[in-house]
Amino acid sequence: MDIQFLGTGAGQPSKARNVSSLALKLLDEINEVWLFDCGEGTQNRILETTIRPRKVSKIFITHLHGDHIFGLPGFLSSRAFQANEEQTDLDIYGPQGIKSFVLTSLRVSGSRLPYRIYFHEFDQDSLGKILETDKFTVYAEELDHTIFCVGYRVMQKDLEGTLDAEKLKAAGVPFGPLFGKIKNGQDVVLDDGTEIKAADYISAPRPGKIITILGDTRKTNASVRLAVNADVLVHESTYGKGDEKIARNHGHSTNMQAAQVAAEAGAKRLLLNHISARFLSKDISQLKKDAATVFENVHVVKDLEKVEI
Ligand SMILES: [Zn+2]
């Protein structure tokens, strides 16, 4: 799986950075792509990637500020115009109000979609586990921004152990139905009386990945909880070191605070995004350098950058 950043800018688009959106590509796992936020122009950015809009099966919205949702009507409409492609339904998760925003935009513009959208709205009282499938569980928790805003914790379920076919062959197990039985955890006895214990031939389950994607926020304990042991934490860094006060006043974080969250949570990797257009490239290197004094494995992402998880 990987994350591809579609928009890594703060507030408004600049030449180098579009407004917020990222794609969590789960093609190998479930043949789906999940979008997190959908700022204006997200569909244009997607054109520069290999992502096929109909593969986008779920969209998670962190909060209703325009730079995180104004791309929805356009993306949803274009998604309908994919010739010869099967129309697949879509789920949208987000704060209360997202449904009315999407439906109003579609109605006023006379847009009709040939697929269904299922809305899953939540408020302060209905957070927690918001989605569970056979492979993934997603949790949402409220952050601390200027309006209701959440962060998401995507947890992949543990992956089953794999069957060691070479070892089985070496033990004299004939290829065929016995392999299937052993894979299902069943012990078997061969014709010559040899007992084969399934557990000896199946590797231990591998832990699933944890991906934490936060919306805009001041430093808060909720961020730490969402990011505990995360393989990847995507955290905003609207401001730089020394600007903690102004960050607080505007409901945002600095790179240093993001690094503190990553360190406190025991996350493995920190990706800084929601980067202000004020920052020039030398400032970006400084953002990383400063943050690295608190949390070493940190990187400032760019638009269209792909990060393997
Ligand atoms: Zn915001």
Short mmCIF file of C-alpha atoms and ligand atoms in Angstrom, two decimals:
data_model
loop_
_atom_site.label_atom_id
_atom_site.label_comp_id
_atom_site.label_asym_id
_atom_site.label_seq_id
_atom_site.Cartn_x
_atom_site.Cartn_y
_atom_site.Cartn_z
CA MET A 1 0.00 0.00 0.00
CA ASP A 2 1.08 3.54 -0.45
CA ILE A 3 -0.01 7.10 0.08
CA GLN A 4 0.06 9.51 -2.82
CA PHE A 5 -0.22 13.16 -1.90
CA LEU A 6 -2.52 15.12 -4.21
CA GLY A 7 -2.45 18.45 -2.41
CA THR A 8 -0.03 19.41 0.35
CA GLY A 9 -0.62 23.16 0.65
CA ALA A 10 -2.24 25.12 3.46
CA GLY A 11 -5.37 27.16 2.92
CA GLN A 12 -5.04 28.14 -0.70
CA PRO A 13 -3.38 26.63 -3.76
CA SER A 14 0.03 27.79 -4.94
CA LYS A 15 1.91 26.82 -8.09
CA ALA A 16 3.77 24.06 -6.29
CA ARG A 17 1.12 22.86 -3.87
CA ASN A 18 -2.56 22.29 -4.30
CA VAL A 19 -5.02 22.33 -1.41
CA SER A 20 -5.56 19.27 0.78
CA SER A 21 -6.11 15.78 -0.52
CA LEU A 22 -4.29 12.50 -0.36
CA ALA A 23 -4.96 9.03 -1.68
CA LEU A 24 -4.38 5.91 0.38
CA LYS A 25 -3.86 3.32 -2.33
CA LEU A 26 -4.94 -0.12 -1.20
CA LEU A 27 -4.82 -1.75 -4.62
CA ASP A 28 -2.90 -4.87 -3.58
CA GLU A 29 -4.97 -5.28 -0.43
CA ILE A 30 -8.54 -4.63 -1.60
CA ASN A 31 -8.26 -3.11 -5.07
CA GLU A 32 -9.56 0.22 -3.79
CA VAL A 33 -8.30 3.75 -3.27
CA TRP A 34 -9.44 5.82 -0.31
CA LEU A 35 -9.28 9.61 -0.52
CA PHE A 36 -8.71 11.77 2.53
CA ASP A 37 -10.06 15.28 1.97
CA CYS A 38 -10.81 16.63 -1.45
CA GLY A 39 -9.76 20.24 -1.89
CA GLU A 40 -10.53 22.13 -5.09
CA GLY A 41 -8.62 20.78 -8.08
CA THR A 42 -8.16 17.29 -6.61
CA GLN A 43 -9.54 15.79 -9.83
CA ASN A 44 -6.89 17.65 -11.86
CA ARG A 45 -4.13 16.29 -9.66
CA ILE A 46 -5.57 12.79 -10.02
CA LEU A 47 -5.17 13.15 -13.80
CA GLU A 48 -1.43 13.37 -13.21
CA THR A 49 -1.42 10.00 -11.43
CA THR A 50 -2.36 6.44 -12.34
CA ILE A 51 -5.34 6.55 -9.99
CA ARG A 52 -8.61 5.68 -11.70
CA PRO A 53 -11.45 7.67 -10.17
CA ARG A 54 -13.82 4.70 -10.14
CA LYS A 55 -11.36 2.86 -7.90
CA VAL A 56 -11.97 5.55 -5.30
CA SER A 57 -14.49 3.74 -3.14
CA LYS A 58 -14.40 5.83 0.02
CA ILE A 59 -13.74 9.47 0.81
CA PHE A 60 -12.94 10.57 4.36
CA ILE A 61 -13.34 14.25 5.15
CA THR A 62 -11.57 15.71 8.18
CA HIS A 63 -13.52 18.98 8.41
CA LEU A 64 -15.69 21.28 6.37
CA HIS A 65 -13.26 24.11 5.62
CA GLY A 66 -13.31 24.89 1.91
CA ASP A 67 -9.71 23.91 1.21
CA HIS A 68 -10.63 20.37 2.27
CA ILE A 69 -13.97 19.88 0.49
CA PHE A 70 -14.43 22.22 -2.48
CA GLY A 71 -13.13 19.55 -4.85
CA LEU A 72 -15.92 17.11 -4.06
CA PRO A 73 -18.64 18.22 -6.53
CA GLY A 74 -16.16 18.27 -9.41
CA PHE A 75 -14.56 14.98 -8.55
CA LEU A 76 -17.89 13.22 -8.01
CA SER A 77 -19.28 14.54 -11.30
CA SER A 78 -16.22 13.60 -13.35
CA ARG A 79 -16.21 10.19 -11.78
CA ALA A 80 -19.56 9.63 -13.50
CA PHE A 81 -18.08 10.26 -16.95
CA GLN A 82 -15.87 7.28 -17.35
CA ALA A 83 -16.83 5.67 -20.61
CA ASN A 84 -16.99 1.88 -20.65
CA GLU A 85 -16.21 1.70 -16.99
CA GLU A 86 -18.50 0.04 -14.54
CA GLN A 87 -20.11 2.55 -12.17
CA THR A 88 -19.28 1.72 -8.59
CA ASP A 89 -20.94 3.17 -5.51
CA LEU A 90 -19.07 5.36 -3.10
CA ASP A 91 -19.06 6.07 0.64
CA ILE A 92 -18.37 9.49 2.11
CA TYR A 93 -17.43 9.82 5.78
CA GLY A 94 -17.29 13.21 7.41
CA PRO A 95 -18.68 15.75 9.87
CA GLN A 96 -22.36 16.55 9.88
CA GLY A 97 -23.03 18.96 7.01
CA ILE A 98 -21.00 17.12 4.36
CA LYS A 99 -24.12 15.47 2.94
CA SER A 100 -25.96 18.74 2.59
CA PHE A 101 -22.90 20.38 0.97
CA VAL A 102 -22.54 17.61 -1.63
CA LEU A 103 -26.25 17.22 -2.38
CA THR A 104 -26.80 20.97 -2.64
CA SER A 105 -23.85 21.41 -5.04
CA LEU A 106 -25.08 18.55 -7.20
CA ARG A 107 -28.71 19.73 -7.18
CA VAL A 108 -28.00 23.40 -7.91
CA SER A 109 -25.70 22.44 -10.79
CA GLY A 110 -28.18 19.94 -12.22
CA SER A 111 -25.66 17.12 -11.82
CA ARG A 112 -26.95 13.57 -11.83
CA LEU A 113 -24.72 10.71 -10.85
CA PRO A 114 -25.14 7.19 -12.24
CA TYR A 115 -23.88 5.69 -9.00
CA ARG A 116 -24.96 5.89 -5.38
CA ILE A 117 -23.30 7.83 -2.60
CA TYR A 118 -23.72 6.57 0.95
CA PHE A 119 -23.11 9.29 3.51
CA HIS A 120 -21.78 8.50 6.97
CA GLU A 121 -21.94 11.70 8.97
CA PHE A 122 -20.73 12.06 12.52
CA ASP A 123 -20.51 14.65 15.28
CA GLN A 124 -18.71 14.90 18.64
CA ASP A 125 -20.95 12.21 20.12
CA SER A 126 -20.77 9.60 17.39
CA LEU A 127 -17.04 9.18 16.91
CA GLY A 128 -14.93 6.12 17.62
CA LYS A 129 -15.00 3.17 15.28
CA ILE A 130 -16.59 4.49 12.10
CA LEU A 131 -15.88 1.60 9.76
CA GLU A 132 -14.99 -2.06 9.96
CA THR A 133 -14.46 -4.40 7.02
CA ASP A 134 -12.86 -7.84 6.95
CA LYS A 135 -9.46 -6.24 6.31
CA PHE A 136 -9.53 -2.79 7.89
CA THR A 137 -10.92 -0.85 10.84
CA VAL A 138 -11.09 2.95 10.84
CA TYR A 139 -11.38 5.11 13.94
CA ALA A 140 -12.05 8.84 14.11
CA GLU A 141 -11.44 11.17 17.00
CA GLU A 142 -12.03 14.89 17.43
CA LEU A 143 -9.00 17.15 17.10
CA ASP A 144 -8.63 20.80 18.15
CA HIS A 145 -9.19 23.18 15.23
CA THR A 146 -11.33 26.30 14.70
CA ILE A 147 -14.29 24.15 13.63
CA PHE A 148 -15.17 20.51 14.33
CA CYS A 149 -12.35 18.50 12.80
CA VAL A 150 -11.26 14.89 13.11
CA GLY A 151 -8.24 12.68 12.61
CA TYR A 152 -8.41 9.13 11.27
CA ARG A 153 -6.62 5.99 12.33
CA VAL A 154 -6.72 3.27 9.70
CA MET A 155 -5.80 -0.14 11.06
CA GLN A 156 -5.20 -3.04 8.77
CA LYS A 157 -6.15 -6.33 10.38
CA ASP A 158 -3.37 -8.80 11.00
CA LEU A 159 -2.35 -10.70 7.91
CA GLU A 160 -2.66 -14.46 7.95
CA GLY A 161 0.51 -16.47 8.05
CA THR A 162 1.64 -17.99 4.78
CA LEU A 163 2.11 -21.65 3.98
CA ASP A 164 5.70 -22.81 3.52
CA ALA A 165 5.21 -24.95 0.43
CA GLU A 166 8.91 -25.84 0.07
CA LYS A 167 9.06 -27.17 3.61
CA LEU A 168 5.89 -29.21 3.03
CA LYS A 169 7.33 -30.74 -0.14
CA ALA A 170 10.53 -31.58 1.71
CA ALA A 171 8.45 -33.32 4.38
CA GLY A 172 6.97 -35.51 1.65
CA VAL A 173 3.50 -33.98 1.49
CA PRO A 174 2.15 -34.49 -2.03
CA PHE A 175 0.96 -31.27 -3.69
CA GLY A 176 -2.85 -31.25 -3.73
CA PRO A 177 -5.80 -31.13 -1.35
CA LEU A 178 -3.61 -31.78 1.70
CA PHE A 179 -1.96 -28.41 1.14
CA GLY A 180 -5.36 -26.74 1.45
CA LYS A 181 -6.17 -28.60 4.67
CA ILE A 182 -2.85 -27.67 6.24
CA LYS A 183 -3.29 -24.06 5.15
CA ASN A 184 -6.59 -24.06 7.01
CA GLY A 185 -4.77 -25.08 10.15
CA GLN A 186 -5.70 -28.75 10.05
CA ASP A 187 -3.13 -31.37 11.15
CA VAL A 188 -2.90 -34.33 8.73
CA VAL A 189 -1.44 -37.83 8.64
CA LEU A 190 0.31 -39.02 5.49
CA ASP A 191 -0.13 -42.53 4.03
CA ASP A 192 3.17 -43.60 5.59
CA GLY A 193 1.90 -42.54 9.02
CA THR A 194 3.88 -39.29 9.26
CA GLU A 195 2.02 -36.68 11.28
CA ILE A 196 2.11 -33.18 9.87
CA LYS A 197 1.32 -30.42 12.33
CA ALA A 198 -0.13 -27.46 10.45
CA ALA A 199 1.38 -24.92 12.85
CA ASP A 200 4.89 -26.04 11.86
CA TYR A 201 4.28 -25.06 8.26
CA ILE A 202 2.42 -21.78 8.59
CA SER A 203 4.29 -18.61 9.47
CA ALA A 204 3.03 -16.46 12.33
CA PRO A 205 0.44 -13.81 11.38
CA ARG A 206 2.01 -10.50 10.43
CA PRO A 207 0.72 -7.37 12.12
CA GLY A 208 -1.31 -5.10 9.86
CA LYS A 209 -0.22 -1.54 9.14
CA ILE A 210 -1.45 1.49 11.05
CA ILE A 211 -1.87 4.73 9.14
CA THR A 212 -2.85 7.93 10.94
CA ILE A 213 -4.08 10.86 8.91
CA LEU A 214 -4.95 14.00 10.82
CA GLY A 215 -6.92 17.05 9.79
CA ASP A 216 -5.97 20.58 10.79
CA THR A 217 -5.28 20.82 14.50
CA ARG A 218 -3.52 22.43 17.40
CA LYS A 219 -1.36 20.04 19.39
CA THR A 220 -3.73 17.79 21.28
CA ASN A 221 -3.71 14.45 23.09
CA ALA A 222 -6.24 13.09 20.62
CA SER A 223 -3.54 13.23 17.93
CA VAL A 224 -1.23 11.17 20.11
CA ARG A 225 -3.93 8.58 20.78
CA LEU A 226 -4.71 8.28 17.07
CA ALA A 227 -1.04 7.88 16.21
CA VAL A 228 0.00 5.29 18.83
CA ASN A 229 2.48 2.90 17.15
CA ALA A 230 1.46 4.13 13.71
CA ASP A 231 3.60 3.04 10.79
CA VAL A 232 2.94 6.45 9.28
CA LEU A 233 1.61 9.66 10.80
CA VAL A 234 0.50 12.38 8.39
CA HIS A 235 0.43 15.61 10.38
CA GLU A 236 -0.12 19.21 9.38
CA SER A 237 2.75 21.66 9.72
CA THR A 238 1.19 24.98 8.86
CA TYR A 239 3.79 26.85 10.91
CA GLY A 240 7.45 26.50 11.75
CA LYS A 241 9.54 26.48 14.90
CA GLY A 242 8.96 29.53 17.09
CA ASP A 243 5.48 30.20 15.73
CA GLU A 244 3.70 28.11 18.37
CA LYS A 245 1.66 31.05 19.62
CA ILE A 246 0.38 32.13 16.24
CA ALA A 247 -0.26 28.48 15.33
CA ARG A 248 -2.41 28.11 18.44
CA ASN A 249 -4.34 31.30 17.63
CA HIS A 250 -5.18 29.96 14.17
CA GLY A 251 -5.99 26.41 15.23
CA HIS A 252 -2.87 24.88 13.69
CA SER A 253 0.43 23.24 14.61
CA THR A 254 4.10 23.81 14.02
CA ASN A 255 6.56 21.23 12.71
CA MET A 256 7.92 20.91 16.26
CA GLN A 257 4.52 20.08 17.69
CA ALA A 258 3.92 17.51 14.96
CA ALA A 259 7.27 15.95 15.84
CA GLN A 260 6.34 15.89 19.53
CA VAL A 261 3.10 14.08 18.70
CA ALA A 262 4.99 11.50 16.63
CA ALA A 263 7.51 10.97 19.43
CA GLU A 264 4.90 10.73 22.19
CA ALA A 265 2.84 8.27 20.13
CA GLY A 266 5.79 6.06 19.28
CA ALA A 267 5.00 6.40 15.58
CA LYS A 268 7.55 5.01 13.14
CA ARG A 269 7.47 7.75 10.57
CA LEU A 270 6.21 11.33 10.33
CA LEU A 271 5.09 13.00 7.13
CA LEU A 272 4.56 16.75 7.36
CA ASN A 273 1.99 18.31 5.07
CA HIS A 274 -0.40 21.31 4.91
CA ILE A 275 2.63 23.47 4.13
CA SER A 276 2.19 27.21 3.76
CA ALA A 277 3.08 28.90 0.48
CA ARG A 278 5.16 31.33 2.57
CA PHE A 279 7.80 28.64 2.93
CA LEU A 280 10.54 28.70 0.28
CA SER A 281 12.62 25.62 -0.42
CA LYS A 282 15.30 26.57 2.12
CA ASP A 283 12.56 26.99 4.72
CA ILE A 284 11.26 23.52 3.87
CA SER A 285 14.69 21.99 4.59
CA GLN A 286 14.72 23.94 7.85
CA LEU A 287 11.24 22.62 8.76
CA LYS A 288 12.56 19.09 8.40
CA LYS A 289 15.85 19.78 10.17
CA ASP A 290 14.19 21.37 13.17
CA ALA A 291 11.53 18.66 13.45
CA ALA A 292 14.24 15.98 13.23
CA THR A 293 15.77 17.22 16.49
CA VAL A 294 12.60 15.90 18.18
CA PHE A 295 11.64 13.02 15.88
CA GLU A 296 14.23 11.72 13.48
CA ASN A 297 12.24 9.89 10.83
CA VAL A 298 10.48 12.94 9.40
CA HIS A 299 9.88 14.11 5.86
CA VAL A 300 8.09 17.09 4.32
CA VAL A 301 5.92 15.82 1.48
CA LYS A 302 5.31 17.32 -1.97
CA ASP A 303 2.35 17.18 -4.30
CA LEU A 304 2.15 13.91 -6.26
CA GLU A 305 4.80 12.30 -4.07
CA LYS A 306 4.21 8.62 -3.38
CA VAL A 307 5.20 7.12 -0.06
CA GLU A 308 5.25 3.38 0.33
CA ILE A 309 3.99 2.03 3.63
ZN ZN B 1 -9.04 24.02 8.45
#
